[in-house]
C-alpha positions as YAML, in Angstrom:
chain: A
units: angstrom
residues:
- id: 1
  name: MET
  ca: [0.16, -0.06, 0.04]
- id: 2
  name: LYS
  ca: [2.59, 2.17, 0.90]
- id: 3
  name: ASN
  ca: [4.45, 1.45, -2.38]
- id: 4
  name: TYR
  ca: [1.17, 2.27, -4.68]
- id: 5
  name: ILE
  ca: [1.06, 5.31, -2.35]
- id: 6
  name: HIS
  ca: [4.72, 6.27, -3.38]
- id: 7
  name: VAL
  ca: [3.88, 6.05, -7.65]
- id: 8
  name: ILE
  ca: [0.97, 8.17, -7.22]
- id: 9
  name: LEU
  ca: [2.16, 11.01, -5.22]
- id: 10
  name: LEU
  ca: [5.82, 10.50, -7.77]
- id: 11
  name: VAL
  ca: [3.35, 10.21, -10.57]
- id: 12
  name: SER
  ca: [1.51, 13.55, -9.57]
- id: 13
  name: ALA
  ca: [4.91, 15.32, -8.45]
- id: 14
  name: LEU
  ca: [6.17, 14.40, -12.59]
- id: 15
  name: ALA
  ca: [2.82, 15.83, -13.99]
- id: 16
  name: MET
  ca: [3.25, 19.42, -11.49]
- id: 17
  name: GLY
  ca: [6.39, 19.46, -13.13]
- id: 18
  name: LEU
  ca: [5.69, 18.87, -16.08]
- id: 19
  name: LYS
  ca: [3.11, 21.92, -16.39]
- id: 20
  name: THR
  ca: [5.22, 23.98, -14.95]
- id: 21
  name: ALA
  ca: [7.92, 23.74, -17.45]
- id: 22
  name: ALA
  ca: [4.82, 23.89, -20.04]
- id: 23
  name: GLN
  ca: [3.67, 27.05, -18.48]
- id: 24
  name: GLU
  ca: [7.11, 28.51, -18.22]
- id: 25
  name: GLU
  ca: [7.37, 31.88, -20.68]
- id: 26
  name: THR
  ca: [9.65, 31.82, -23.31]
- id: 27
  name: ILE
  ca: [11.75, 35.67, -23.40]
- id: 28
  name: LEU
  ca: [9.31, 36.65, -26.47]
- id: 29
  name: GLU
  ca: [6.42, 35.98, -23.98]
- id: 30
  name: LYS
  ca: [8.18, 37.69, -21.36]
- id: 31
  name: ILE
  ca: [8.73, 41.04, -23.16]
- id: 32
  name: ALA
  ca: [5.36, 41.23, -24.11]
- id: 33
  name: ASN
  ca: [4.21, 40.66, -21.23]
- id: 34
  name: ALA
  ca: [6.08, 43.76, -19.60]
- id: 35
  name: ASN
  ca: [5.06, 45.64, -21.77]
- id: 36
  name: GLY
  ca: [1.00, 45.40, -20.96]
- id: 37
  name: PHE
  ca: [0.73, 41.97, -23.45]
- id: 38
  name: ASP
  ca: [-1.64, 40.56, -21.29]
- id: 39
  name: ASN
  ca: [-4.31, 43.45, -21.25]
- id: 40
  name: TRP
  ca: [-4.57, 43.33, -25.12]
- id: 41
  name: GLN
  ca: [-7.56, 40.97, -24.86]
- id: 42
  name: ALA
  ca: [-9.77, 43.82, -23.47]
- id: 43
  name: VAL
  ca: [-9.21, 46.14, -26.29]
- id: 44
  name: GLU
  ca: [-12.00, 47.09, -28.18]
- id: 45
  name: GLU
  ca: [-10.50, 49.56, -30.13]
- id: 46
  name: ILE
  ca: [-6.88, 51.48, -31.01]
- id: 47
  name: LYS
  ca: [-6.10, 54.94, -32.17]
- id: 48
  name: PHE
  ca: [-2.24, 56.31, -33.39]
- id: 49
  name: THR
  ca: [-1.26, 58.82, -35.95]
- id: 50
  name: PHE
  ca: [2.13, 58.03, -36.81]
- id: 51
  name: ASN
  ca: [5.60, 60.30, -37.60]
- id: 52
  name: VAL
  ca: [8.29, 61.06, -38.92]
- id: 53
  name: ASP
  ca: [10.27, 64.04, -39.41]
- id: 54
  name: ARG
  ca: [13.26, 64.42, -41.26]
- id: 55
  name: ASP
  ca: [15.22, 67.17, -41.51]
- id: 56
  name: THR
  ca: [12.70, 69.78, -42.12]
- id: 57
  name: SER
  ca: [10.57, 67.48, -43.73]
- id: 58
  name: HIS
  ca: [7.38, 65.61, -41.91]
- id: 59
  name: PHE
  ca: [5.28, 62.86, -42.83]
- id: 60
  name: GLU
  ca: [1.75, 61.80, -41.07]
- id: 61
  name: ARG
  ca: [-0.87, 59.16, -41.16]
- id: 62
  name: SER
  ca: [-3.57, 58.11, -38.75]
- id: 63
  name: TRP
  ca: [-5.10, 55.00, -37.95]
- id: 64
  name: VAL
  ca: [-8.86, 53.47, -36.26]
- id: 65
  name: TRP
  ca: [-8.16, 50.41, -35.53]
- id: 66
  name: LYS
  ca: [-10.70, 47.02, -34.06]
- id: 67
  name: PRO
  ca: [-8.43, 44.32, -33.58]
- id: 68
  name: ARG
  ca: [-11.42, 42.06, -32.33]
- id: 69
  name: ILE
  ca: [-12.84, 42.36, -35.71]
- id: 70
  name: ASN
  ca: [-10.21, 43.25, -37.72]
- id: 71
  name: ASP
  ca: [-11.36, 47.16, -39.05]
- id: 72
  name: ILE
  ca: [-9.06, 48.95, -40.13]
- id: 73
  name: THR
  ca: [-9.48, 52.79, -40.66]
- id: 74
  name: ALA
  ca: [-6.48, 55.17, -42.83]
- id: 75
  name: ILE
  ca: [-6.53, 58.77, -42.01]
- id: 76
  name: SER
  ca: [-4.28, 61.03, -44.48]
- id: 77
  name: ASP
  ca: [-3.55, 63.82, -47.26]
- id: 78
  name: GLU
  ca: [-5.06, 61.47, -49.44]
- id: 79
  name: GLY
  ca: [-8.35, 60.31, -47.56]
- id: 80
  name: THR
  ca: [-10.14, 57.70, -45.90]
- id: 81
  name: ILE
  ca: [-10.17, 54.27, -46.90]
- id: 82
  name: ARG
  ca: [-11.88, 51.01, -44.55]
- id: 83
  name: TYR
  ca: [-10.82, 47.70, -45.33]
- id: 84
  name: ASN
  ca: [-10.88, 44.81, -43.11]
- id: 85
  name: TRP
  ca: [-7.89, 42.54, -43.22]
- id: 86
  name: ALA
  ca: [-10.77, 39.45, -43.58]
- id: 87
  name: ASP
  ca: [-11.74, 41.32, -47.36]
- id: 88
  name: MET
  ca: [-8.94, 43.34, -49.29]
- id: 89
  name: ASP
  ca: [-9.03, 44.37, -52.69]
- id: 90
  name: SER
  ca: [-5.59, 45.93, -53.93]
- id: 91
  name: VAL
  ca: [-5.56, 49.15, -53.26]
- id: 92
  name: ALA
  ca: [-6.48, 48.07, -49.62]
- id: 93
  name: TYR
  ca: [-3.51, 45.42, -49.95]
- id: 94
  name: LYS
  ca: [-1.49, 48.07, -50.54]
- id: 95
  name: THR
  ca: [-2.62, 50.23, -47.70]
- id: 96
  name: ASN
  ca: [-2.30, 47.34, -44.81]
- id: 97
  name: SER
  ca: [1.29, 47.18, -46.39]
- id: 98
  name: GLY
  ca: [1.43, 51.33, -44.38]
- id: 99
  name: PHE
  ca: [-0.36, 49.77, -41.25]
- id: 100
  name: ILE
  ca: [1.61, 46.46, -41.04]
- id: 101
  name: ASN
  ca: [5.38, 48.62, -40.99]
- id: 102
  name: ASP
  ca: [3.13, 51.66, -38.26]
- id: 103
  name: LYS
  ca: [1.03, 48.84, -35.63]
- id: 104
  name: TYR
  ca: [4.50, 47.53, -35.96]
- id: 105
  name: TRP
  ca: [6.36, 50.60, -34.92]
- id: 106
  name: LEU
  ca: [3.65, 51.33, -31.88]
- id: 107
  name: LEU
  ca: [2.99, 47.56, -30.50]
- id: 108
  name: SER
  ca: [6.88, 45.18, -31.86]
- id: 109
  name: PRO
  ca: [6.81, 44.38, -28.38]
- id: 110
  name: TYR
  ca: [3.40, 42.41, -28.80]
- id: 111
  name: GLN
  ca: [4.52, 41.32, -32.06]
- id: 112
  name: LEU
  ca: [7.33, 38.86, -30.74]
- id: 113
  name: VAL
  ca: [4.30, 37.08, -29.43]
- id: 114
  name: TRP
  ca: [1.74, 37.29, -32.43]
- id: 115
  name: ASP
  ca: [4.33, 36.64, -34.79]
- id: 116
  name: SER
  ca: [5.86, 33.59, -32.47]
- id: 117
  name: ASP
  ca: [5.35, 30.70, -35.35]
- id: 118
  name: ASN
  ca: [6.91, 32.75, -37.88]
- id: 119
  name: ILE
  ca: [10.70, 33.37, -36.04]
- id: 120
  name: THR
  ca: [13.90, 31.94, -34.97]
- id: 121
  name: HIS
  ca: [15.17, 34.14, -32.21]
- id: 122
  name: GLU
  ca: [18.17, 33.83, -29.81]
- id: 123
  name: HIS
  ca: [18.55, 36.10, -26.16]
- id: 124
  name: SER
  ca: [22.16, 37.06, -25.01]
- id: 125
  name: ILE
  ca: [21.61, 37.44, -21.49]
- id: 126
  name: GLU
  ca: [25.26, 40.35, -22.00]
- id: 127
  name: THR
  ca: [26.01, 42.36, -25.13]
- id: 128
  name: GLU
  ca: [26.90, 45.74, -25.41]
- id: 129
  name: SER
  ca: [24.02, 48.04, -27.17]
- id: 130
  name: PRO
  ca: [25.02, 49.58, -30.23]
- id: 131
  name: ILE
  ca: [23.56, 53.23, -29.65]
- id: 132
  name: SER
  ca: [24.65, 53.94, -25.86]
- id: 133
  name: ARG
  ca: [27.44, 51.38, -25.33]
- id: 134
  name: LYS
  ca: [25.30, 49.58, -21.93]
- id: 135
  name: ILE
  ca: [25.43, 45.84, -20.83]
- id: 136
  name: MET
  ca: [21.76, 45.04, -21.67]
- id: 137
  name: GLN
  ca: [19.86, 41.86, -22.71]
- id: 138
  name: LYS
  ca: [19.60, 41.21, -26.19]
- id: 139
  name: LEU
  ca: [16.95, 39.14, -28.18]
- id: 140
  name: THR
  ca: [17.24, 38.37, -32.59]
- id: 141
  name: ILE
  ca: [14.05, 37.68, -34.81]
- id: 142
  name: VAL
  ca: [14.84, 36.69, -38.03]
- id: 143
  name: TYR
  ca: [11.11, 36.18, -39.92]
- id: 144
  name: GLY
  ca: [10.35, 33.47, -42.15]
- id: 145
  name: ALA
  ca: [11.53, 33.07, -45.98]
- id: 146
  name: GLU
  ca: [8.18, 33.69, -47.19]
- id: 147
  name: GLY
  ca: [4.98, 35.50, -46.03]
- id: 148
  name: GLY
  ca: [4.25, 38.94, -44.82]
- id: 149
  name: TYR
  ca: [5.37, 41.82, -46.35]
- id: 150
  name: THR
  ca: [9.21, 41.85, -45.76]
- id: 151
  name: PRO
  ca: [10.38, 37.83, -45.44]
- id: 152
  name: GLY
  ca: [13.64, 37.59, -44.21]
- id: 153
  name: ASP
  ca: [14.20, 40.30, -42.32]
- id: 154
  name: ALA
  ca: [15.73, 40.23, -38.70]
- id: 155
  name: TYR
  ca: [15.61, 42.81, -35.78]
- id: 156
  name: ASP
  ca: [17.90, 43.21, -32.53]
- id: 157
  name: PHE
  ca: [16.13, 44.52, -29.95]
- id: 158
  name: TYR
  ca: [18.05, 45.29, -26.88]
- id: 159
  name: PHE
  ca: [16.92, 45.83, -23.05]
- id: 160
  name: GLY
  ca: [17.19, 45.76, -19.17]
- id: 161
  name: ASP
  ca: [16.26, 43.41, -15.68]
- id: 162
  name: ASP
  ca: [13.14, 45.00, -16.64]
- id: 163
  name: LEU
  ca: [12.37, 44.30, -20.27]
- id: 164
  name: MET
  ca: [11.32, 47.28, -21.87]
- id: 165
  name: VAL
  ca: [12.96, 47.89, -24.73]
- id: 166
  name: GLN
  ca: [15.08, 50.39, -25.07]
- id: 167
  name: GLU
  ca: [17.57, 50.21, -28.74]
- id: 168
  name: TRP
  ca: [16.93, 47.82, -31.32]
- id: 169
  name: VAL
  ca: [18.37, 47.58, -35.16]
- id: 170
  name: PHE
  ca: [16.66, 46.67, -38.21]
- id: 171
  name: ARG
  ca: [18.54, 43.95, -40.75]
- id: 172
  name: LYS
  ca: [17.00, 43.89, -44.01]
- id: 173
  name: GLY
  ca: [17.21, 40.32, -44.77]
- id: 174
  name: ASN
  ca: [18.87, 39.63, -42.08]
- id: 175
  name: ALA
  ca: [22.04, 41.44, -43.44]
- id: 176
  name: PRO
  ca: [24.61, 41.29, -41.36]
- id: 177
  name: THR
  ca: [24.72, 44.65, -40.96]
- id: 178
  name: PRO
  ca: [22.15, 47.61, -39.43]
- id: 179
  name: SER
  ca: [20.18, 48.89, -42.28]
- id: 180
  name: MET
  ca: [17.95, 51.10, -39.84]
- id: 181
  name: MET
  ca: [18.68, 51.61, -36.03]
- id: 182
  name: THR
  ca: [16.54, 53.80, -33.09]
- id: 183
  name: THR
  ca: [15.93, 54.31, -29.34]
- id: 184
  name: PHE
  ca: [12.84, 53.64, -27.96]
- id: 185
  name: GLU
  ca: [11.86, 56.43, -26.06]
- id: 186
  name: ASP
  ca: [8.99, 58.58, -24.15]
- id: 187
  name: TYR
  ca: [6.87, 55.66, -22.32]
- id: 188
  name: GLU
  ca: [3.13, 56.10, -21.91]
- id: 189
  name: GLU
  ca: [0.49, 53.40, -20.36]
- id: 190
  name: ILE
  ca: [-2.17, 53.91, -21.57]
- id: 191
  name: ASN
  ca: [-4.88, 51.46, -20.91]
- id: 192
  name: GLY
  ca: [-2.46, 48.86, -19.57]
- id: 193
  name: LEU
  ca: [-0.36, 48.80, -22.76]
- id: 194
  name: LYS
  ca: [2.90, 50.42, -22.16]
- id: 195
  name: ILE
  ca: [4.13, 51.74, -25.39]
- id: 196
  name: ALA
  ca: [6.95, 54.02, -26.74]
- id: 197
  name: LYS
  ca: [6.07, 57.17, -28.47]
- id: 198
  name: MET
  ca: [9.52, 58.44, -29.58]
- id: 199
  name: HIS
  ca: [12.17, 56.60, -31.55]
- id: 200
  name: LYS
  ca: [15.34, 58.38, -32.61]
- id: 201
  name: MET
  ca: [17.94, 57.41, -34.55]
- id: 202
  name: PRO
  ca: [21.96, 58.57, -33.75]
- id: 203
  name: GLY
  ca: [23.82, 61.45, -35.48]
- id: 204
  name: SER
  ca: [20.78, 62.31, -37.63]
- id: 205
  name: LYS
  ca: [17.58, 64.87, -37.30]
- id: 206
  name: PHE
  ca: [15.23, 61.64, -37.82]
- id: 207
  name: LYS
  ca: [12.77, 60.74, -35.20]
- id: 208
  name: LEU
  ca: [9.38, 58.79, -36.07]
- id: 209
  name: TYR
  ca: [7.11, 58.92, -32.95]
- id: 210
  name: PHE
  ca: [3.38, 59.02, -31.98]
- id: 211
  name: THR
  ca: [0.69, 61.12, -31.70]
- id: 212
  name: GLY
  ca: [-2.91, 60.30, -30.55]
- id: 213
  name: VAL
  ca: [-2.63, 57.88, -29.12]
- id: 214
  name: GLU
  ca: [-6.09, 55.73, -27.56]
- id: 215
  name: VAL
  ca: [-6.93, 52.75, -26.37]
- id: 216
  name: ASN
  ca: [-10.07, 51.70, -26.04]
- id: 217
  name: SER
  ca: [-11.00, 48.54, -23.83]
- id: 218
  name: ASP
  ca: [-14.20, 46.54, -22.06]
...
């Protein structure tokens, strides 16, 4: 009888261990959740304006996204376009490439989870960041060679122990040298979502930033 009880206890302990291992967050999930991803499920609508200043030029476009039904409204100097991901014509598809880009800048920590099936990743505990030259953690992700608007591209995320991204590098086609690198600054928590509203490029007057960010949740 005692041996039988011991077997039950051993099996239960193993099952609990397997459950704990299965539930352990990946580094992708840890970064996303540190940025408020666990609050995303309550989001009904998000609005934002994507801005780019380069020397004396300024560019902007605004978006309204209802993620539960994937209705998207694009607002720019060229007019307003409304579409749904389930039914896109050629105009919507072209417009959507801009939305994918702007959304990626706004919610890149969440994309780590959303795109997890289409990326490979490598995590380094200590490395020198490219802009501030501080010792940070580094996460490199590489997209699959097929699908999406920019297949095969790579991103290097640099972050501290708080898992908040401070810098990143974009490498087109997984090139060994950077195609672009910027900071992540001016974080604001909006209805539970932690968003870096400012991105600056070192040694340049270029800055990419967000205004009019609204998050409506239930």
